[in-house]
Tab-separated table of C-alpha atoms in Angstrom:
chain	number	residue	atom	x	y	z
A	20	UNK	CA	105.607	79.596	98.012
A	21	UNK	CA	105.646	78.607	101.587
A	22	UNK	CA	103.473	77.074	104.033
A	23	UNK	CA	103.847	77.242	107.902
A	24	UNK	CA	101.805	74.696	109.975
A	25	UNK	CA	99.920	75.730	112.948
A	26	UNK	CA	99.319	73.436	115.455
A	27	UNK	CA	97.446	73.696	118.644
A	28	UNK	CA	95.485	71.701	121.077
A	29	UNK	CA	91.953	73.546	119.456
A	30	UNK	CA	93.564	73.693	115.736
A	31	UNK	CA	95.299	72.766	113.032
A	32	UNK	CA	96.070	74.502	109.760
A	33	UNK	CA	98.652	76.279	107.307
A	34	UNK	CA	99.735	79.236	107.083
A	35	UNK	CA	100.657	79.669	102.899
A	36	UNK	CA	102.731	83.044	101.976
A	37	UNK	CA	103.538	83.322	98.560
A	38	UNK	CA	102.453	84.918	95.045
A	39	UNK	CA	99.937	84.755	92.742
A	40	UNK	CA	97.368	82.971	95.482
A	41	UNK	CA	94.195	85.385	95.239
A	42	UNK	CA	94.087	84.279	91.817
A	43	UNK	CA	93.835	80.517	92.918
A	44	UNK	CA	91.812	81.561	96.203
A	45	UNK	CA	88.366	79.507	95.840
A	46	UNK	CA	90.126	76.215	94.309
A	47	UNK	CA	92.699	76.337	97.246
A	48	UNK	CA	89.659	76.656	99.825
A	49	UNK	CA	87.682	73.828	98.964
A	50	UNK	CA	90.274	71.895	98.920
A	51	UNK	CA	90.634	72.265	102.586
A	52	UNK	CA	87.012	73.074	103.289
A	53	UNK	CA	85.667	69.807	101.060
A	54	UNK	CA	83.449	72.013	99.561
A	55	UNK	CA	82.432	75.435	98.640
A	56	UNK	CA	79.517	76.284	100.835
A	57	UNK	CA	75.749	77.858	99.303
A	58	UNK	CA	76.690	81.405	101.250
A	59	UNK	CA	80.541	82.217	101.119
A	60	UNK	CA	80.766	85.721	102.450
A	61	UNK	CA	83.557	88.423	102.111
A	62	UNK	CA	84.288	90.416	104.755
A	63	UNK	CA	86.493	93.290	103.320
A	64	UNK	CA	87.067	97.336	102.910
A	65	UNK	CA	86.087	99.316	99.684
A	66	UNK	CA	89.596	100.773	99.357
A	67	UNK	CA	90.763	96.976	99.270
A	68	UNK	CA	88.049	95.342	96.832
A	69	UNK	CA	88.108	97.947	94.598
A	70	UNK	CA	91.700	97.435	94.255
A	71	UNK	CA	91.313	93.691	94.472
A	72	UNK	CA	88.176	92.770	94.349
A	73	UNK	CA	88.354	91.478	90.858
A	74	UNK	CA	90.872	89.238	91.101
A	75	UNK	CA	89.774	87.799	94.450
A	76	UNK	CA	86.306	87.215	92.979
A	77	UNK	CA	87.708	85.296	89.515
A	78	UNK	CA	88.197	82.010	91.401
A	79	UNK	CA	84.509	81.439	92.277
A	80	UNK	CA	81.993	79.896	90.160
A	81	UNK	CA	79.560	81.997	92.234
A	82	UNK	CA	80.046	85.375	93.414
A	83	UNK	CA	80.348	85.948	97.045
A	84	UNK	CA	78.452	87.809	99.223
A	85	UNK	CA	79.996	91.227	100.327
A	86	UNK	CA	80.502	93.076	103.570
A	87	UNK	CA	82.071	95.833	103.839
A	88	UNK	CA	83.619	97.085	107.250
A	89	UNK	CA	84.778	100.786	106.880
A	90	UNK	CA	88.346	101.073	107.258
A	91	UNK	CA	90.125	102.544	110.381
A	92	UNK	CA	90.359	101.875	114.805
A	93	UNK	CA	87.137	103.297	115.303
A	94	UNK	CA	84.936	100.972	112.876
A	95	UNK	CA	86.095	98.329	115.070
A	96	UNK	CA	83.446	98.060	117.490
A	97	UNK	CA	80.653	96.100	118.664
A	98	UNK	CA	77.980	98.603	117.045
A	99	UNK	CA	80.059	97.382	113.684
A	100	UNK	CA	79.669	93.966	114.353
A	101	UNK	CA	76.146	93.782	115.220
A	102	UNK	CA	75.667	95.802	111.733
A	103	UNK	CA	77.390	93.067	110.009
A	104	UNK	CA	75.845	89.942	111.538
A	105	UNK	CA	72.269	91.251	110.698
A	106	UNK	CA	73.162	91.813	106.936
A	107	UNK	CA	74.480	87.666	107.318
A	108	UNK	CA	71.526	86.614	108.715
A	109	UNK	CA	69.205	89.104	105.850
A	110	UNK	CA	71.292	87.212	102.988
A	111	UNK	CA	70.760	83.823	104.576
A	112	UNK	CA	73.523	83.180	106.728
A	113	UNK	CA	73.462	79.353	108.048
A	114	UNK	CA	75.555	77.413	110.308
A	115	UNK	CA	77.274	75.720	107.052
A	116	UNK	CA	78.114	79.354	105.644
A	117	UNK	CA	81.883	80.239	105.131
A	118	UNK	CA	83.478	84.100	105.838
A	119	UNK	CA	86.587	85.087	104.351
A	120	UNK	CA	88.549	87.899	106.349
A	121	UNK	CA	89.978	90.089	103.219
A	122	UNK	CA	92.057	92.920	104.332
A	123	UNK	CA	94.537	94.283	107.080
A	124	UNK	CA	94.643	93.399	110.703
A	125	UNK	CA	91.462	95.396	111.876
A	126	UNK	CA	89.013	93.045	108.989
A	127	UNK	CA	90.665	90.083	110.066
A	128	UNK	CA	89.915	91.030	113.675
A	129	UNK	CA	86.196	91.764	113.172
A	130	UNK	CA	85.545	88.874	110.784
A	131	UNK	CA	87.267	86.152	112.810
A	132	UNK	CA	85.136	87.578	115.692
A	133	UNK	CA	82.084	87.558	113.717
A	134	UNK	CA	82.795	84.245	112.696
A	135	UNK	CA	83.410	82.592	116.187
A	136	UNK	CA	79.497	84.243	117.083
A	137	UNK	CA	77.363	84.184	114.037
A	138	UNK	CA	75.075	81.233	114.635
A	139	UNK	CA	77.639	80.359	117.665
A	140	UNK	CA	80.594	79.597	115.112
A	141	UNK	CA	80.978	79.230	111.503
A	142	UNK	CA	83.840	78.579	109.623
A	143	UNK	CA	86.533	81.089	108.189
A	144	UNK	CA	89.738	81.667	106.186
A	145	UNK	CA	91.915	84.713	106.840
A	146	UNK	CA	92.989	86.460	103.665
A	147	UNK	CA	95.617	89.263	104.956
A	148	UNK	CA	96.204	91.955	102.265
A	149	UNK	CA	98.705	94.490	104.783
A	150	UNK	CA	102.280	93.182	105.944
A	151	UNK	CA	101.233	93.465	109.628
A	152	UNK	CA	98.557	91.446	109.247
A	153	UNK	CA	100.386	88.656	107.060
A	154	UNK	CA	102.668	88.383	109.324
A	155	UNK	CA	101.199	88.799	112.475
A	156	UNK	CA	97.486	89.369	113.250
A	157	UNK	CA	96.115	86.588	110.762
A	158	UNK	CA	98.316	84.033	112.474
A	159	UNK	CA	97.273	82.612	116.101
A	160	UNK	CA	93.327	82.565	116.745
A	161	UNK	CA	93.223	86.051	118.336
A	162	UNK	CA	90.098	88.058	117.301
A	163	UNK	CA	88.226	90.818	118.814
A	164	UNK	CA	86.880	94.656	118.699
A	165	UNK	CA	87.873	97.546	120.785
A	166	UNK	CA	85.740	99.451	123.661
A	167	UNK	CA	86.381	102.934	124.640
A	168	UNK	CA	88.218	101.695	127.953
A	169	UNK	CA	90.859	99.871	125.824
A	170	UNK	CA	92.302	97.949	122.877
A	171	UNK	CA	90.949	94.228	122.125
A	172	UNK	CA	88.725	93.999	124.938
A	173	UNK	CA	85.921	91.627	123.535
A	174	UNK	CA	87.124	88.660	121.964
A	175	UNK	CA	87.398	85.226	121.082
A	176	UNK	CA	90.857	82.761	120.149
A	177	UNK	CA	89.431	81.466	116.669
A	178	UNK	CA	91.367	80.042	114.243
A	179	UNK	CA	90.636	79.799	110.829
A	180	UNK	CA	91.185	76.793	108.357
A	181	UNK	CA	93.770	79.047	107.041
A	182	UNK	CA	95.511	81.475	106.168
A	183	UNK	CA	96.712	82.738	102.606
A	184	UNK	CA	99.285	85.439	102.939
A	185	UNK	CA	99.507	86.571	98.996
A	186	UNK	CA	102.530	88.832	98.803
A	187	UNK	CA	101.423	90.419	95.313
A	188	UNK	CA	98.971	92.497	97.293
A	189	UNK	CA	101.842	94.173	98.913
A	190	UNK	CA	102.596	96.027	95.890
A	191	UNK	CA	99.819	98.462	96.720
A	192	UNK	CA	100.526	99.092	99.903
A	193	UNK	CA	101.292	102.512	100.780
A	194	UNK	CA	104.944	103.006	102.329
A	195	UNK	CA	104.194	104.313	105.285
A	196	UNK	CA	101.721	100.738	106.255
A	197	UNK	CA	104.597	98.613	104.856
A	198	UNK	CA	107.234	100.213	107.423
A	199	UNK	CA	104.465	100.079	110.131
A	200	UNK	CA	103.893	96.179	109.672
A	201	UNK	CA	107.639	95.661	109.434
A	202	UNK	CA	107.545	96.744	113.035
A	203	UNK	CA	106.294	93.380	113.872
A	204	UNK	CA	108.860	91.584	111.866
A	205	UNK	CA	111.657	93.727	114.133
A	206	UNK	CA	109.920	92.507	117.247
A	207	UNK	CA	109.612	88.835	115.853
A	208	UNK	CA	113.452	89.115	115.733
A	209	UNK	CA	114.067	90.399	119.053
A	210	UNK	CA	112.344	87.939	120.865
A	211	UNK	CA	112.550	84.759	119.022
A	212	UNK	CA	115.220	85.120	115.913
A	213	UNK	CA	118.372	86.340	116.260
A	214	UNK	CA	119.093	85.217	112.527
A	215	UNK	CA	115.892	87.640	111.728
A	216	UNK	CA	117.405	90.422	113.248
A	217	UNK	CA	120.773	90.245	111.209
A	218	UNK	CA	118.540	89.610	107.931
A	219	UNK	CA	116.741	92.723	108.688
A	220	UNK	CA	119.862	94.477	109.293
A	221	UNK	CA	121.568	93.535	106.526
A	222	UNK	CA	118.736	93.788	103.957
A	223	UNK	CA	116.963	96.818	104.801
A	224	UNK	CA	117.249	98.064	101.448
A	225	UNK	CA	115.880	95.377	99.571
A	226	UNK	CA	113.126	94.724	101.869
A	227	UNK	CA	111.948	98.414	101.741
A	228	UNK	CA	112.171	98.600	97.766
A	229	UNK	CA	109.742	94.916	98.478
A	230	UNK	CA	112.105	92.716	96.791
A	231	UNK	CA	110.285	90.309	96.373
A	232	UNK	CA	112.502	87.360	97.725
A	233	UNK	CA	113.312	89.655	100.619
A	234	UNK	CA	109.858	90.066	101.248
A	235	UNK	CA	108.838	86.331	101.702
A	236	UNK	CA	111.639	85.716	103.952
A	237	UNK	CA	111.400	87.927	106.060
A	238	UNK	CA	107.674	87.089	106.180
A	239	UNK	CA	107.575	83.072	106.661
A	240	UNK	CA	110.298	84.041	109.328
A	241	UNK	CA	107.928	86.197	111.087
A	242	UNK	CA	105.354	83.682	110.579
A	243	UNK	CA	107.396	80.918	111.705
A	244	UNK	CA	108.190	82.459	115.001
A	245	UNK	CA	104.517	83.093	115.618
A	246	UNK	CA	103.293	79.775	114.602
A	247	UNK	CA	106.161	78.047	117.337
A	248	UNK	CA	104.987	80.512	120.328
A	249	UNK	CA	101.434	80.087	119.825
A	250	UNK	CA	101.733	75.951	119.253
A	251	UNK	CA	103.267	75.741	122.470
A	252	UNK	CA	101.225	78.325	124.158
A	253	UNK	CA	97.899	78.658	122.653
A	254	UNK	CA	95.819	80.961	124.833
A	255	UNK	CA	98.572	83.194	126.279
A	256	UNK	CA	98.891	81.959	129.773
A	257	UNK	CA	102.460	81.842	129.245
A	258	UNK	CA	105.091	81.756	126.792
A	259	UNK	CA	102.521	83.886	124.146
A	260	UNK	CA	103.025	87.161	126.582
A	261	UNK	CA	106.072	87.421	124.871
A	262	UNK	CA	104.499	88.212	121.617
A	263	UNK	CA	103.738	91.398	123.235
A	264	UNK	CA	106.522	93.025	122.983
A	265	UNK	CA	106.233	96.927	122.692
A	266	UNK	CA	102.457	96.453	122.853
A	267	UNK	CA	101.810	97.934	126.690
A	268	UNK	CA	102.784	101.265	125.869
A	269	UNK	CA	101.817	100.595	122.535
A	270	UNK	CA	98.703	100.044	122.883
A	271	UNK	CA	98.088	102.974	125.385
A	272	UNK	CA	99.298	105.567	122.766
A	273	UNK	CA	96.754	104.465	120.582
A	274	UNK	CA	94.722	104.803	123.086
A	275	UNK	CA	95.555	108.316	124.247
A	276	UNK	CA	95.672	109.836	120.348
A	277	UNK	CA	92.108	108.675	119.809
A	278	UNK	CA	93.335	105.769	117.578
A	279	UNK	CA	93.718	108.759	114.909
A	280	UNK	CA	97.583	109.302	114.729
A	281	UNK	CA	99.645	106.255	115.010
A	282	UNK	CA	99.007	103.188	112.617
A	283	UNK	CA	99.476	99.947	115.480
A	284	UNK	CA	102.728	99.290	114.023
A	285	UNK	CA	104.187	102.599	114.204
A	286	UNK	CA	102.503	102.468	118.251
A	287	UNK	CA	104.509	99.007	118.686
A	288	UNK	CA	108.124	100.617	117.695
A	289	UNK	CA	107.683	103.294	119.652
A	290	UNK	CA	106.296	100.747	122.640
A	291	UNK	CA	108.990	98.782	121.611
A	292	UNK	CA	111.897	101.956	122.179
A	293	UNK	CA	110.036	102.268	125.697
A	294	UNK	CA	110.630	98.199	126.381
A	295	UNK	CA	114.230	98.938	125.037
A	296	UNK	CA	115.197	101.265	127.559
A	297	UNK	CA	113.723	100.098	130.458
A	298	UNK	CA	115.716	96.494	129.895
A	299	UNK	CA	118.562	98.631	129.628
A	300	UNK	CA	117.681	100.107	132.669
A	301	UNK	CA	117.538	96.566	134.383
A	302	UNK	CA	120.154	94.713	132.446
A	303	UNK	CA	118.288	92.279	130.855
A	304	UNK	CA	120.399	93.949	127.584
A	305	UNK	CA	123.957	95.663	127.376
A	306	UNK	CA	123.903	98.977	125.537
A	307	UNK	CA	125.342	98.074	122.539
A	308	UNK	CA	122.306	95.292	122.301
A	309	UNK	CA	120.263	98.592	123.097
A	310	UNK	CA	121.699	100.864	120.870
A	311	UNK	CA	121.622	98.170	118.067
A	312	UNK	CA	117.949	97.078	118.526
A	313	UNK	CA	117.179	101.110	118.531
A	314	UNK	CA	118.813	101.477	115.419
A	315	UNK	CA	116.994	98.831	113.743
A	316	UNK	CA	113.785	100.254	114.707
A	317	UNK	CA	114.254	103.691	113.451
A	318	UNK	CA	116.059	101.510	110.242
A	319	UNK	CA	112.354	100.742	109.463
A	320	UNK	CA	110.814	104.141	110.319
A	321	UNK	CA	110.373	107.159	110.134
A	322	UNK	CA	108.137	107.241	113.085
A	323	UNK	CA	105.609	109.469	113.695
A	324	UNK	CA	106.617	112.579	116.188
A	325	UNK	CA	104.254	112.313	119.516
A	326	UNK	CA	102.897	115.417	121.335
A	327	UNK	CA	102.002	113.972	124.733
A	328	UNK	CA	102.343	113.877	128.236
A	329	UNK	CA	103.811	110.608	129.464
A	330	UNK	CA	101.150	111.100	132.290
A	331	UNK	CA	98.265	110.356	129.715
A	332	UNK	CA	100.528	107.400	128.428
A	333	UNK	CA	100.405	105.968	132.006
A	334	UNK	CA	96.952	106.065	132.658
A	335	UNK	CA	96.278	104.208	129.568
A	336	UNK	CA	98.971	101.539	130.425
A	337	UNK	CA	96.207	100.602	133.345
A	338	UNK	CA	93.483	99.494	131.084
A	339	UNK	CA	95.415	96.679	129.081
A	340	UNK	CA	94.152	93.686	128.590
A	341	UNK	CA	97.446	91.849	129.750
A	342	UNK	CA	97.228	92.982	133.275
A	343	UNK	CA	95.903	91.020	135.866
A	344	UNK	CA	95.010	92.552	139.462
A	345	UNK	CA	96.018	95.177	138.901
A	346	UNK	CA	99.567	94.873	138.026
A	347	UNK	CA	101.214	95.925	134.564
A	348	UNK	CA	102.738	93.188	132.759
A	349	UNK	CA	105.382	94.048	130.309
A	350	UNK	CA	107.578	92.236	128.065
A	351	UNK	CA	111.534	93.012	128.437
A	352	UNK	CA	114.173	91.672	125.548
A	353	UNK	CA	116.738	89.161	127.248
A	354	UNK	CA	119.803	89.777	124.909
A	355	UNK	CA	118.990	89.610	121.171
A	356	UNK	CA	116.051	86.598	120.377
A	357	UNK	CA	115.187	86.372	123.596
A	358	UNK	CA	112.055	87.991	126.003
A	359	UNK	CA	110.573	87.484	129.845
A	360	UNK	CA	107.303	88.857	131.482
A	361	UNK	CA	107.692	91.170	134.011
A	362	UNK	CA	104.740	92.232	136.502
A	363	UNK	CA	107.039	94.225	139.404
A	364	UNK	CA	107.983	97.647	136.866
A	365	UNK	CA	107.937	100.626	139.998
A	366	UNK	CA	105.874	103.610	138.990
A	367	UNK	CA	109.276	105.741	138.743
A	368	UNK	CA	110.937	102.721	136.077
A	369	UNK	CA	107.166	103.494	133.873
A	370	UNK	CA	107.901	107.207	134.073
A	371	UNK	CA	111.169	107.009	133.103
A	372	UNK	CA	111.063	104.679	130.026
A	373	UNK	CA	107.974	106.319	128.905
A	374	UNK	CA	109.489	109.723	129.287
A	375	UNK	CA	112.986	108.713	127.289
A	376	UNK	CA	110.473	107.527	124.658
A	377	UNK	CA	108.621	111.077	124.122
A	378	UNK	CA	111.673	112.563	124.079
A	379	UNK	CA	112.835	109.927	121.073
A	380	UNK	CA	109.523	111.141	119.435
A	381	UNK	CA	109.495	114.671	120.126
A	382	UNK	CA	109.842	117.062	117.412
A	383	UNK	CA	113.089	117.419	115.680
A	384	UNK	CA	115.247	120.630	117.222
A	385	UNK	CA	115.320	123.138	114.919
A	386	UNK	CA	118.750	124.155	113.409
């Protein structure tokens, strides 16, 4: 077991990875929380509690209150939240209540929202049960929903009192989510940990067959890395940008497939491919760094084959929530565990990264 400390002008709090903690959950809670408060709601998906849900719920000496948030992109909404805030105030939601975020990155997104506005701010604990979410979107305060015009556009930085990243839930997780979160743990590496990127290298196999030693390392590294960017830069007016990484033209894939064909970390490494090439392009890596940080990418895939027009990708690139008037802000690797913001990318540099990244993704020639 591990535990990563947060610390932030707004917050302070751990960050525990490790197994065998669902089964310890409510104990470990109120010893941070003082107590166990009257109304302790979960906020969770049915694939996840009835997979889980059992063991999660053997801790309390009361049963929680469920809520279930259907899984997938397009549950993630304000019409979803509203739904869930009036079933908290029907079972007697109060200002003293507690909400525990069960689930992947989309559940801990909605519930730390919910939390920051249900009787203007209760408290919560993130529970992450994908590896994308342990190591990245449970860690840092960000929370939020989508609108139609783009990804994450409503939203609050919330932390929670913790977080408790239990890597026996990882054992269910289908392959294909475990090599899309491992996407983040390849861009945690390229920015920040250069040590990271050599571990992933070097242990590919063992982290894919979820050793389970492999697993946490590569985890509390990822975590790590997060927890220093967003202590020193808590609401992303600077150094936090470069978390970001592959998530401009990420983010506008999902965008442009509906949200119904890329999981967000399959979007990121292929954002992330895009990134590659155009600081290839500019210099800020050689092309053996290039070829190398392609390589581990695809180490971690397969990723999914894209049937689009880098003109659709584009036009989604303009609705990002990282932009600021007007101009497209991307993140661009500076050698291996290293990143800068850029916000002067021509047109023509956009078209041409973009359009060496479909042609990555296209389908395979047939032989």
């Amino acid at each position: 077991m591990q535990i990563i400390r947060v610390e932030t002008p707004s917050a302070k709090y751990d960050v525990v990875t490790g197994s065998g903690l669902l089964e310890t959950l409510a104990p470990r809670i109120e010893r941070i929380a003082g107590r166990l408060p009257r109304r302790v709601f979960v906020l969770t998906s049915a694939p996840i509690w009835a997979l889980w849900g059992e063991v999660f719920s053997a801790s309390f000496a009361e049963p929680p209150i469920i809520l279930f948030l259907e899984p997938g992109e397009k549950f993630k909404t304000l019409g979803s939240v509203e739904k869930l805030l009036r079933e908290m105030a029907r079972a007697g939601g109060d200002r003293g209540s507690l909400l525990i975020a069960f689930g992947g990155g989309i559940v801990g997104d909605v519930g730390g929202f919910l939390a920051a506005i249900y009787m203007r701010g209760i408290s919560y604990v993130q529970v992450p049960t994908t590896f994308l979410a342990q190591v990245d979107s449970s860690v840092g305060g960000k929370t939020g929903v989508n609108l139609p015009e783009g990804k994450n556009l409503v939203g609050s930085f919330n932390h929670p009192l913790a977080v408790f990243a239990d890597i026996g839930v990882l054992g269910t997780l289908p392959d294909r989510e475990l090599r899309a979160g491992l996407m983040e743990s390849v861009k945690a590496g390229i920015i920040r940990d250069r040590a990271l990127v050599r571990f992933m290298e070097e242990n590919a196999e063992a982290v894919l067959d979820r050793d389970a030693k492999a697993l946490e390392k590569v985890i509390a590294a990822s975590i790590r890395m997060k927890a220093g960017v967003v202590n020193r830069d808590e609401r992303e007016n600077g150094l936090r940008m470069i978390l970001n990484l592959g998530h401009t033209v990420g983010h506008a894939l999902e965008q442009a497939t509906g949200y119904k064909v890329l999981l967000h970390g399959e979007a990121v490494g292929w954002g992330m491919i895009a990134a590659l090439y155009l600081g290839r392009k500019r210099g800020t890596i050689t092309g053996g760094q290039f070829e190398r940080l392609q390589t581990l990418i695809h180490l971690y895939g397969p990723l999914p084959e894209l049937n689009l027009k880098a003109k659709k990708i584009i036009a989604a690139t303009g609705s990002d929530k990282k932009n600021v008037g007007g101009v497209r802000r991307f993140v661009l690797p500076v050698g291996i565990g290293d990143a800068g913001v850029v916000e002067d990318v021509a047109p023509p540099e956009l078209v041409a990264a973009v359009s060496y990244m479909l042609a990555q993704a296209g389908p395979a020639p047939a032989k």
